[in-house]
Coordinates of C-alpha atoms in Angstrom, one line a residue:
M1183 CA -19.3 -0.7 22.4
A1184 CA -19.3 -3.5 19.8
T1185 CA -16.8 -6.3 20.1
A1186 CA -14.2 -6.8 17.4
E1187 CA -16.2 -9.8 16.1
Q1188 CA -19.5 -7.9 16.1
S1189 CA -17.9 -5.1 14.1
H1190 CA -16.4 -7.5 11.7
L1191 CA -19.8 -9.2 11.1
A1192 CA -21.4 -5.8 10.6
W1193 CA -18.7 -4.9 8.0
R1194 CA -19.2 -8.2 6.2
K1195 CA -22.9 -7.5 5.7
L1196 CA -22.0 -4.3 4.0
V1197 CA -19.5 -5.7 1.5
P1198 CA -21.9 -5.9 -1.5
Y1199 CA -22.8 -2.3 -1.0
L1200 CA -19.3 -0.9 -0.4
Y1201 CA -17.2 -2.9 -2.8
D1202 CA -17.2 -3.4 -6.5
W1203 CA -15.0 -6.5 -6.1
F1204 CA -13.6 -8.3 -3.1
A1205 CA -11.4 -11.5 -2.6
C1206 CA -9.9 -12.9 0.6
H1207 CA -6.9 -15.2 0.5
S1208 CA -5.6 -17.1 3.5
L1209 CA -1.8 -17.3 3.7
S1210 CA 0.2 -20.1 5.2
W1211 CA 2.7 -17.6 6.7
P1212 CA 2.4 -13.9 7.5
S1213 CA 3.4 -11.5 4.8
L1214 CA 5.0 -8.2 5.9
A1215 CA 5.5 -6.9 2.4
C1216 CA 3.7 -7.2 -0.9
R1217 CA 3.8 -5.3 -4.2
W1218 CA 1.8 -5.2 -7.4
G1219 CA 3.7 -6.4 -10.5
P1220 CA 3.1 -6.0 -14.2
V1221 CA -0.1 -7.0 -15.9
L1222 CA 0.5 -10.3 -17.6
E1223 CA -2.6 -10.8 -19.6
Q1224 CA -5.7 -8.8 -20.4
G1225 CA -9.0 -10.7 -20.6
A1226 CA -12.7 -9.9 -21.4
H1227 CA -13.7 -10.1 -17.7
S1228 CA -10.4 -9.9 -15.8
N1229 CA -6.7 -9.2 -16.0
K1230 CA -4.0 -11.5 -14.9
Q1231 CA -1.5 -9.5 -12.9
R1232 CA 1.7 -10.5 -11.1
L1233 CA 1.8 -10.0 -7.3
Y1234 CA 5.0 -10.2 -5.1
L1235 CA 4.4 -11.7 -1.7
S1236 CA 6.8 -12.2 1.1
E1237 CA 6.6 -15.0 3.6
Q1238 CA 7.8 -14.6 7.2
T1239 CA 8.3 -18.1 8.7
D1240 CA 8.9 -19.3 12.2
G1241 CA 12.4 -20.6 11.3
S1242 CA 11.3 -24.2 10.5
E1243 CA 11.2 -23.1 6.8
P1244 CA 13.1 -20.4 4.9
N1245 CA 11.8 -16.9 4.4
R1246 CA 10.6 -16.4 0.9
I1247 CA 9.5 -14.1 -1.9
V1248 CA 6.7 -15.7 -3.9
L1249 CA 5.6 -14.6 -7.3
V1250 CA 1.9 -15.3 -7.9
S1251 CA -0.6 -14.4 -10.6
V1252 CA -3.9 -12.9 -9.5
D1253 CA -7.1 -12.5 -11.5
V1254 CA -8.2 -8.8 -11.1
L1255 CA -11.9 -8.7 -12.1
H1256 CA -13.0 -5.7 -14.3
A1257 CA -15.2 -3.1 -12.7
R1258 CA -18.9 -4.0 -12.4
T1259 CA -18.5 -7.7 -13.2
A1260 CA -18.5 -9.3 -9.7
A1261 CA -21.9 -10.7 -8.7
A1262 CA -23.4 -9.6 -5.4
E1263 CA -23.7 -13.2 -4.1
H1264 CA -20.0 -13.7 -4.7
L1265 CA -19.2 -10.5 -2.8
Q1266 CA -21.3 -11.7 0.1
G1267 CA -20.2 -15.3 0.1
F1268 CA -16.4 -15.1 0.3
A1269 CA -14.6 -17.5 2.6
E1270 CA -12.1 -16.0 5.1
H1271 CA -9.9 -18.9 5.9
T1272 CA -9.3 -20.6 2.6
A1273 CA -7.4 -19.9 -0.6
S1274 CA -9.1 -17.6 -3.0
P1275 CA -9.7 -18.8 -6.6
H1276 CA -8.5 -15.4 -7.8
V1277 CA -4.9 -16.2 -6.5
G1278 CA -3.0 -18.7 -8.5
K1279 CA -0.2 -21.1 -7.5
P1280 CA 3.3 -19.8 -7.2
L1281 CA 5.0 -18.8 -10.5
K1282 CA 8.4 -18.7 -8.9
T1283 CA 9.8 -18.7 -5.4
L1284 CA 13.0 -17.0 -4.1
V1285 CA 14.5 -18.1 -0.8
H1286 CA 15.4 -14.8 1.0
P1287 CA 18.3 -14.4 3.5
G1288 CA 16.2 -13.3 6.4
E1289 CA 12.6 -12.0 6.7
V1290 CA 11.5 -9.4 4.1
N1291 CA 10.4 -6.3 6.0
R1292 CA 10.0 -4.0 3.0
M1293 CA 10.0 -4.5 -0.7
R1294 CA 10.0 -2.1 -3.7
E1295 CA 10.1 -2.6 -7.4
L1296 CA 12.0 -0.5 -9.9
P1297 CA 9.4 1.5 -11.8
Q1298 CA 11.6 1.4 -14.9
H1299 CA 12.1 -2.4 -14.6
P1300 CA 9.2 -3.9 -12.6
H1301 CA 10.7 -7.3 -12.6
V1302 CA 13.6 -6.0 -10.4
L1303 CA 12.9 -5.9 -6.6
V1304 CA 14.9 -4.3 -3.8
T1305 CA 14.3 -5.7 -0.3
H1306 CA 15.0 -4.8 3.3
T1307 CA 15.6 -7.4 6.0
D1308 CA 17.1 -7.3 9.6
S1309 CA 20.5 -6.4 8.2
P1310 CA 22.5 -3.4 7.2
S1311 CA 22.5 -4.6 3.6
L1312 CA 19.8 -4.3 1.0
Y1313 CA 19.3 -7.0 -1.7
V1314 CA 18.4 -6.5 -5.4
W1315 CA 16.7 -9.3 -7.3
N1316 CA 16.0 -9.8 -11.0
T1317 CA 12.9 -12.0 -10.6
D1318 CA 12.9 -12.9 -14.3
T1319 CA 16.3 -14.6 -14.1
Q1320 CA 16.5 -15.8 -10.6
P1321 CA 16.3 -19.7 -10.3
D1322 CA 13.0 -21.0 -9.0
R1323 CA 13.2 -22.4 -5.5
T1324 CA 9.6 -23.5 -5.1
G1325 CA 9.5 -26.5 -2.8
V1326 CA 12.7 -25.7 -0.9
K1327 CA 12.1 -26.4 2.8
S1328 CA 15.7 -26.4 4.1
T1329 CA 16.9 -23.4 6.1
S1330 CA 20.5 -24.1 5.2
P1331 CA 22.3 -21.0 3.8
K1332 CA 23.3 -23.1 0.8
Q1333 CA 19.7 -23.2 -0.2
Q1334 CA 19.2 -19.5 -0.2
S1335 CA 18.8 -17.5 -3.4
V1336 CA 21.7 -15.3 -4.2
A1337 CA 20.9 -11.6 -4.8
D1338 CA 22.0 -10.1 -8.1
L1339 CA 23.2 -7.0 -6.3
V1340 CA 23.9 -6.2 -2.6
L1341 CA 23.7 -2.6 -1.5
E1342 CA 26.2 -1.8 1.3
G1343 CA 26.8 1.3 3.4
H1344 CA 24.6 1.2 6.5
K1345 CA 26.5 0.6 9.8
Q1346 CA 23.4 -0.7 11.6
N1347 CA 20.3 -2.6 10.5
A1348 CA 18.2 -0.9 7.8
E1349 CA 14.8 -2.6 8.2
F1350 CA 12.0 -0.5 6.8
A1351 CA 12.8 2.9 5.1
L1352 CA 13.0 2.1 1.4
A1353 CA 12.0 4.0 -1.8
I1354 CA 12.9 4.0 -5.5
S1355 CA 12.7 7.1 -7.7
N1356 CA 10.4 6.9 -10.7
A1357 CA 12.6 9.3 -12.6
A1358 CA 15.8 7.2 -12.4
P1359 CA 17.0 3.8 -10.9
L1360 CA 18.0 5.5 -7.6
V1361 CA 17.4 3.6 -4.3
A1362 CA 17.0 5.4 -1.0
S1363 CA 17.2 3.7 2.3
G1364 CA 17.2 4.7 6.0
G1365 CA 18.3 2.7 9.0
K1366 CA 19.1 2.6 12.7
D1367 CA 22.3 4.5 12.0
A1368 CA 20.2 7.6 11.3
K1369 CA 21.6 7.8 7.8
V1370 CA 19.7 8.1 4.5
L1371 CA 21.8 6.4 1.8
V1372 CA 21.2 6.6 -2.0
W1373 CA 22.5 4.1 -4.6
D1374 CA 22.5 4.5 -8.4
L1375 CA 21.7 1.2 -10.1
S1376 CA 22.0 2.7 -13.7
S1377 CA 25.3 0.9 -14.5
H1378 CA 24.0 -2.4 -13.3
I1379 CA 20.6 -2.5 -15.2
S1380 CA 22.2 -3.8 -18.4
T1381 CA 24.9 -5.9 -16.7
S1382 CA 24.5 -7.8 -13.4
L1383 CA 20.7 -7.2 -13.3
A1384 CA 20.3 -8.5 -16.8
A1385 CA 22.4 -11.6 -16.4
A1386 CA 21.0 -14.8 -15.1
K1387 CA 23.6 -15.1 -12.4
G1388 CA 21.4 -15.9 -9.4
G1389 CA 22.2 -19.3 -8.0
R1390 CA 25.7 -19.6 -9.5
D1391 CA 27.2 -19.1 -6.0
S1392 CA 25.3 -20.6 -3.1
T1393 CA 26.8 -18.2 -0.6
P1394 CA 24.3 -15.6 0.6
G1395 CA 25.3 -12.1 -0.4
A1396 CA 27.8 -13.4 -3.1
G1397 CA 26.3 -11.1 -5.7
T1398 CA 28.0 -7.9 -6.8
K1399 CA 28.3 -5.3 -4.0
L1400 CA 27.6 -1.6 -4.5
K1401 CA 28.5 1.4 -2.3
P1402 CA 26.2 4.4 -1.9
L1403 CA 26.4 7.4 -4.1
H1404 CA 25.1 9.8 -1.5
T1405 CA 25.1 9.8 2.4
L1406 CA 22.5 12.2 3.9
L1407 CA 23.0 13.2 7.6
G1408 CA 20.4 15.1 9.7
H1409 CA 18.4 12.6 11.7
S1410 CA 19.3 11.7 15.3
A1411 CA 17.5 8.4 15.6
T1412 CA 16.2 5.4 13.6
I1413 CA 14.8 6.4 10.2
E1414 CA 11.4 4.7 9.7
D1415 CA 10.5 5.7 6.1
V1416 CA 11.7 7.6 3.1
C1417 CA 10.1 8.6 -0.2
W1418 CA 11.1 10.4 -3.4
C1419 CA 9.3 13.4 -4.9
P1420 CA 7.5 11.8 -7.9
G1421 CA 9.3 12.7 -11.1
S1422 CA 12.4 13.8 -9.4
S1423 CA 15.8 12.2 -9.1
A1424 CA 17.1 14.7 -6.6
E1425 CA 14.4 15.5 -4.0
L1426 CA 13.3 13.1 -1.2
A1427 CA 11.8 13.1 2.3
S1428 CA 12.4 11.0 5.4
V1429 CA 10.9 10.6 8.9
G1430 CA 12.0 8.8 12.0
D1431 CA 12.0 8.2 15.7
D1432 CA 13.5 11.6 16.3
F1433 CA 10.0 12.9 15.7
S1434 CA 11.2 14.8 12.6
L1435 CA 10.2 15.2 8.9
L1436 CA 13.3 16.1 6.8
L1437 CA 13.4 17.1 3.1
W1438 CA 16.5 16.6 1.0
D1439 CA 17.9 17.8 -2.3
L1440 CA 20.8 15.8 -3.7
R1441 CA 21.9 18.8 -5.8
R1442 CA 22.4 20.8 -2.6
G1443 CA 24.7 18.5 -0.6
G1444 CA 24.1 16.0 2.2
A1445 CA 22.3 18.2 4.7
P1446 CA 18.5 18.6 4.8
V1447 CA 17.0 21.6 3.0
L1448 CA 14.0 21.5 5.4
H1449 CA 13.6 20.2 8.9
V1450 CA 10.2 19.9 10.6
A1451 CA 11.0 19.2 14.2
S1452 CA 8.3 17.5 16.3
A1453 CA 6.1 17.0 13.3
H1454 CA 3.6 15.0 15.3
G1455 CA 4.7 16.3 18.7
E1456 CA 6.7 13.9 20.8
Q1457 CA 5.8 11.0 18.6
D1458 CA 7.8 8.7 16.4
V1459 CA 6.9 9.3 12.8
H1460 CA 6.4 6.0 11.0
C1461 CA 5.6 6.8 7.4
V1462 CA 5.7 9.5 4.7
A1463 CA 4.4 9.8 1.1
W1464 CA 4.8 12.5 -1.5
S1465 CA 1.8 13.4 -3.7
P1466 CA 2.2 12.4 -7.3
H1467 CA -0.1 15.2 -8.4
R1468 CA 1.0 18.1 -6.3
E1469 CA 4.7 18.4 -5.6
E1470 CA 4.3 20.7 -2.6
M1471 CA 2.1 18.2 -0.7
L1472 CA 3.2 15.3 1.6
V1473 CA 1.4 13.2 4.2
T1474 CA 2.9 11.7 7.4
G1475 CA 1.6 9.1 9.9
A1476 CA 2.7 8.6 13.5
A1477 CA 2.8 6.3 16.5
D1478 CA -0.2 7.9 18.1
G1479 CA -2.4 7.3 15.1
S1480 CA -2.3 10.8 13.8
L1481 CA -2.1 11.9 10.2
K1482 CA -0.8 15.2 8.9
V1483 CA -0.8 16.7 5.4
W1484 CA 2.0 19.2 4.8
D1485 CA 2.7 22.0 2.2
R1486 CA 6.5 22.0 2.0
R1487 CA 6.4 25.8 1.2
K1488 CA 4.9 26.6 4.6
T1489 CA 5.5 24.0 7.3
A1490 CA 4.8 26.0 10.4
S1491 CA 1.5 24.1 10.7
P1492 CA 0.0 21.2 8.6
L1493 CA -2.7 21.8 6.0
F1494 CA -4.7 19.0 7.6
A1495 CA -4.4 17.0 10.9
F1496 CA -6.5 13.9 11.4
H1497 CA -6.8 12.0 14.7
Y1498 CA -9.0 9.1 13.6
H1499 CA -6.8 6.0 13.8
S1500 CA -6.8 4.6 17.3
Q1501 CA -3.4 3.1 17.1
A1502 CA -0.1 3.6 15.2
V1503 CA -0.3 4.5 11.5
T1504 CA 2.3 2.4 9.6
V1505 CA 1.6 2.9 5.9
V1506 CA 0.4 5.9 3.8
E1507 CA 0.1 6.1 0.1
W1508 CA -1.4 8.6 -2.4
C1509 CA -3.9 7.5 -5.0
P1510 CA -2.1 7.2 -8.4
Q1511 CA -5.1 8.4 -10.4
R1512 CA -6.9 11.1 -8.4
P1513 CA -5.4 14.3 -6.8
G1514 CA -6.0 14.9 -3.2
V1515 CA -6.8 11.3 -2.3
F1516 CA -4.6 9.1 -0.1
A1517 CA -4.9 6.0 2.1
S1518 CA -3.6 5.1 5.5
A1519 CA -3.4 1.9 7.5
G1520 CA -2.1 0.7 10.8
E1521 CA -2.3 -1.3 13.9
D1522 CA -6.1 -0.6 14.5
R1523 CA -6.9 -3.0 11.7
L1524 CA -8.4 -0.2 9.5
L1525 CA -7.4 1.0 6.1
C1526 CA -8.9 4.5 5.5
V1527 CA -9.2 6.4 2.3
W1528 CA -9.2 10.2 2.5
D1529 CA -10.3 12.9 0.0
L1530 CA -8.8 16.3 0.8
E1531 CA -11.0 18.0 -1.7
A1532 CA -14.2 16.7 -0.1
R1533 CA -16.7 19.2 1.4
G1534 CA -18.9 18.4 4.3
G1535 CA -22.2 18.0 2.3
D1536 CA -25.5 19.4 3.6
A1537 CA -26.3 20.4 7.1
E1538 CA -27.8 17.0 8.0
Q1539 CA -24.8 15.1 6.7
A1540 CA -22.4 17.5 8.6
A1541 CA -24.4 17.0 11.8
K1542 CA -24.3 13.2 11.4
R1543 CA -20.5 13.3 10.9
Q1544 CA -20.0 15.5 13.9
R1545 CA -21.9 13.0 16.1
S1546 CA -19.9 10.0 14.8
A1547 CA -16.6 11.9 14.9
I1548 CA -16.0 11.1 11.2
P1549 CA -14.0 13.8 9.5
P1550 CA -15.6 15.1 6.3
Q1551 CA -12.5 14.1 4.4
M1552 CA -13.0 10.4 5.3
L1553 CA -14.1 8.8 2.0
F1554 CA -14.0 5.1 2.9
Q1555 CA -13.0 2.6 5.5
H1556 CA -11.8 -0.9 4.8
A1557 CA -12.4 -2.9 8.0
G1558 CA -12.0 -6.4 6.6
H1559 CA -8.9 -7.5 8.6
R1560 CA -8.9 -9.1 12.0
A1561 CA -5.3 -8.0 12.8
P1562 CA -3.1 -5.0 12.1
V1563 CA -2.7 -4.1 8.5
V1564 CA 1.0 -4.4 7.8
D1565 CA 1.1 -3.4 4.1
F1566 CA -1.2 -2.2 1.3
Q1567 CA -0.8 -0.7 -2.2
W1568 CA -3.1 1.0 -4.7
N1569 CA -3.0 -0.9 -8.0
P1570 CA -1.2 1.4 -10.4
S1571 CA -2.9 -0.4 -13.3
D1572 CA -6.5 -0.5 -12.1
P1573 CA -8.1 2.6 -10.5
W1574 CA -9.5 2.3 -6.9
T1575 CA -8.2 -1.3 -6.6
F1576 CA -6.1 -2.3 -3.6
F1577 CA -4.3 -5.2 -2.0
S1578 CA -4.0 -5.2 1.8
V1579 CA -2.3 -7.8 4.1
A1580 CA -2.6 -8.4 7.8
D1581 CA -0.4 -10.5 10.1
E1582 CA -2.8 -12.8 11.9
A1583 CA -0.1 -15.1 13.5
G1584 CA -1.3 -13.9 16.9
E1585 CA -4.9 -14.9 16.0
G1586 CA -3.9 -18.5 15.3
G1587 CA -3.4 -18.1 11.6
G1588 CA -0.7 -17.1 9.2
G1589 CA -1.8 -14.0 7.4
T1590 CA -4.6 -12.7 5.2
L1591 CA -4.3 -11.1 1.7
Q1592 CA -7.3 -9.2 0.6
L1593 CA -7.9 -7.8 -3.0
W1594 CA -10.6 -5.3 -3.4
R1595 CA -12.0 -2.4 -5.3
V1596 CA -14.1 0.5 -3.9
S1597 CA -17.6 0.8 -5.4
D1598 CA -17.8 3.7 -7.8
M1599 CA -20.9 4.7 -5.9
V1600 CA -18.6 5.9 -3.2
H1601 CA -16.1 8.1 -5.2
R1602 CA -18.1 9.3 -8.3
P1603 CA -19.8 12.7 -8.3
E1604 CA -23.1 12.7 -6.4
D1605 CA -25.2 13.8 -9.3
E1606 CA -24.0 10.9 -11.4
V1607 CA -24.8 8.4 -8.7
L1608 CA -28.2 9.8 -8.0
A1609 CA -29.0 9.8 -11.8
E1610 CA -28.1 6.1 -12.0
L1611 CA -30.0 5.2 -8.8
E1612 CA -33.1 6.9 -10.2
Q1613 CA -33.2 4.2 -12.9
Y1614 CA -33.7 1.7 -10.1
R1615 CA -36.3 3.7 -8.3
E1616 CA -39.3 1.4 -9.0
Y1617 CA -37.4 -1.7 -8.0
I1618 CA -36.1 0.0 -4.8
I1619 CA -39.6 1.0 -3.8
T1620 CA -41.7 -2.0 -5.0
G1621 CA -39.2 -4.9 -5.2
N1622 CA -40.6 -5.7 -8.7
E1623 CA -37.8 -7.5 -10.5
A1624 CA -39.4 -6.7 -13.9
A1625 CA -38.1 -3.1 -13.3
L1626 CA -34.6 -4.5 -13.5
Q1627 CA -34.9 -5.6 -17.1
K1628 CA -34.0 -2.1 -18.3
R1629 CA -30.3 -2.0 -17.8
P1630 CA -29.0 1.4 -16.7
A1631 CA -26.3 3.1 -18.7
E1632 CA -22.8 2.6 -17.7
P1633 CA -21.4 5.5 -15.6
A1634 CA -19.5 8.1 -17.5
Q1635 CA -15.8 7.5 -17.4
Q1636 CA -13.7 10.3 -15.9
P1637 CA -10.2 11.0 -17.0
A1638 CA -7.7 9.2 -14.8
G1639 CA -6.8 12.3 -12.8
A1640 CA -10.3 13.9 -12.6
A1641 CA -11.7 14.6 -9.3
G1642 CA -15.3 14.2 -8.2
S1643 CA -17.7 16.8 -7.0
G1644 CA -16.4 16.7 -3.4
D1645 CA -19.8 16.1 -1.8
R1646 CA -20.3 12.5 -0.9
T1647 CA -23.3 10.4 -1.8
G1648 CA -25.7 8.6 0.4
A1649 CA -23.9 5.4 -0.5
T1650 CA -20.7 6.8 1.0
D1651 CA -22.4 7.9 4.2
A1652 CA -23.8 4.4 4.5
A1653 CA -20.3 3.0 4.0
E1654 CA -18.8 5.2 6.7
G1655 CA -21.6 4.7 9.1
G1656 CA -21.6 1.0 8.7
V1657 CA -17.9 0.5 9.5
A1658 CA -17.2 3.4 11.8
A1659 CA -17.6 1.2 14.9
S1660 CA -15.0 -1.3 13.6

C-alpha cells in the first residue's frame, strides 16, 4: 500500500489532467470555517470574489474572521505549467491581503452568510450563543494582536436560547432570513432576522461598545424538540421557510415543518446504524432528496417520501464524513469530505459505462457514481463549498496544525473533461489526435472549438469519459 506521501505525489502529477484551475494557499492559522462571498469585480480572465476565512489561534493571538479577495480564473485560462508548478507551503498570488478583519469572541466553528444579504454572517463558537455580523459596517481590526476582551469585535446581533453549547449545526433559509441552529441541548432553534435587517444589521454599530456580546439580543421564534443527543448539523429545504432537517449523535435524521408545530414530522432512527450522523444536505433541485454522512465514513441518499431504506448507500470514505453539499448547478451531483483527507464528488445519475469500465471499477472498489476525488490535502478536510457563482469551482480547507503547519486553503475547478458528456469530450480529443499520436506540435496550431455550454442545470450523459477513469484511478490509492 502506498504511503500518504507517495499518494500525494501521485495526485500532484495528475493535477494538469484533472483540474481546469488549481491554487494552494498556506494559512498562518488553521481555518475551521470558510464561505464564498459576493463577486466584487468581473475581468477578462478572472473574477475577484470575496472569501470569508476564520482563523483558529493557539491563544497567543485572538481568533478572527478575515475578509479576503481571491482571483478566480475563468475556465480554460490556466496554463498547464502553472497547474503543475504550484507551491504548497507559501501564499498564493490568487489570494489577496485582508480587506477587513473581525476579532471573534472564541474560535469560529461554523459560519454561514444570509443569501438575501451576503455581507451578513452568522457564526457558531464554543458557546450557547450565536453571533450575527454585518461585515460591511464592522470596524476593521486588522493588526490587532491583543487577546483582551476589550479588543474583540462586537456582534451586531446575538442569538440566544440554547442552554448548552451550540458549536456546529447552523443553516440559513434562502427563502427568508431565518437562522436554524442545533446544540448539545438536543434542541433545534429558529430565529427570524427580518425585523433586524433594516435596523441593527444596517447600522454601523459594531465597536461602539467594547464588551463582547453587547449587541442586540434576540430570542428564538421556534423551539423544535425530538433529538435525544447533540445535534451535529441542520439544513433547510431550498426555497422553503418552513421545512428543515437535522441529524445528531442519537443516530437519527429528523425532518421538521414549522407549520405543524415543534415536533418532527419524520424520524429516521438509526439512519446509519449505531453511528453518529455528522452532516446533512437537502438537494436544491429535488425537494424529496437528502444526503447524510456519518462517523463511520458512510454516505446515504434518502427520498423523504419512503425512508425505510436509502436510495443509495456508499461506503467509500475510510474515516468520518464531516461535510456534504449538493452542486448548485447540476441535479444529482453532491460532494462529501472528511477525516480521510478526501473530497469526493458523486453523480447519482451516472451509469457504470461499458463492461470493461465496470470490471475496472469493481476491482478498484470505486462506485460507478464516483465522479471525482480531490486528494490534495495532507490533513482532514474541515470545510468546503461549491462556488455558487462559478460552476464546478470549489474551495476546501484542511487543518494541518498536527502536521507542523497552520492550515491550507485550496481553490480549484474540476476539468470539464470529467463532467461533460462523453461524446462531446471524445469529439474534442479527436481534434488533437495527430498530436497525441505523433507529438507533432504543428498539429496544435488548429485550435479546437470551445465546448458547447450546457444550461446551468443540465446533466451530462451519465457515462464517464476515459479522462474521468484516469482521474479516479490516479487518486483512488490516496
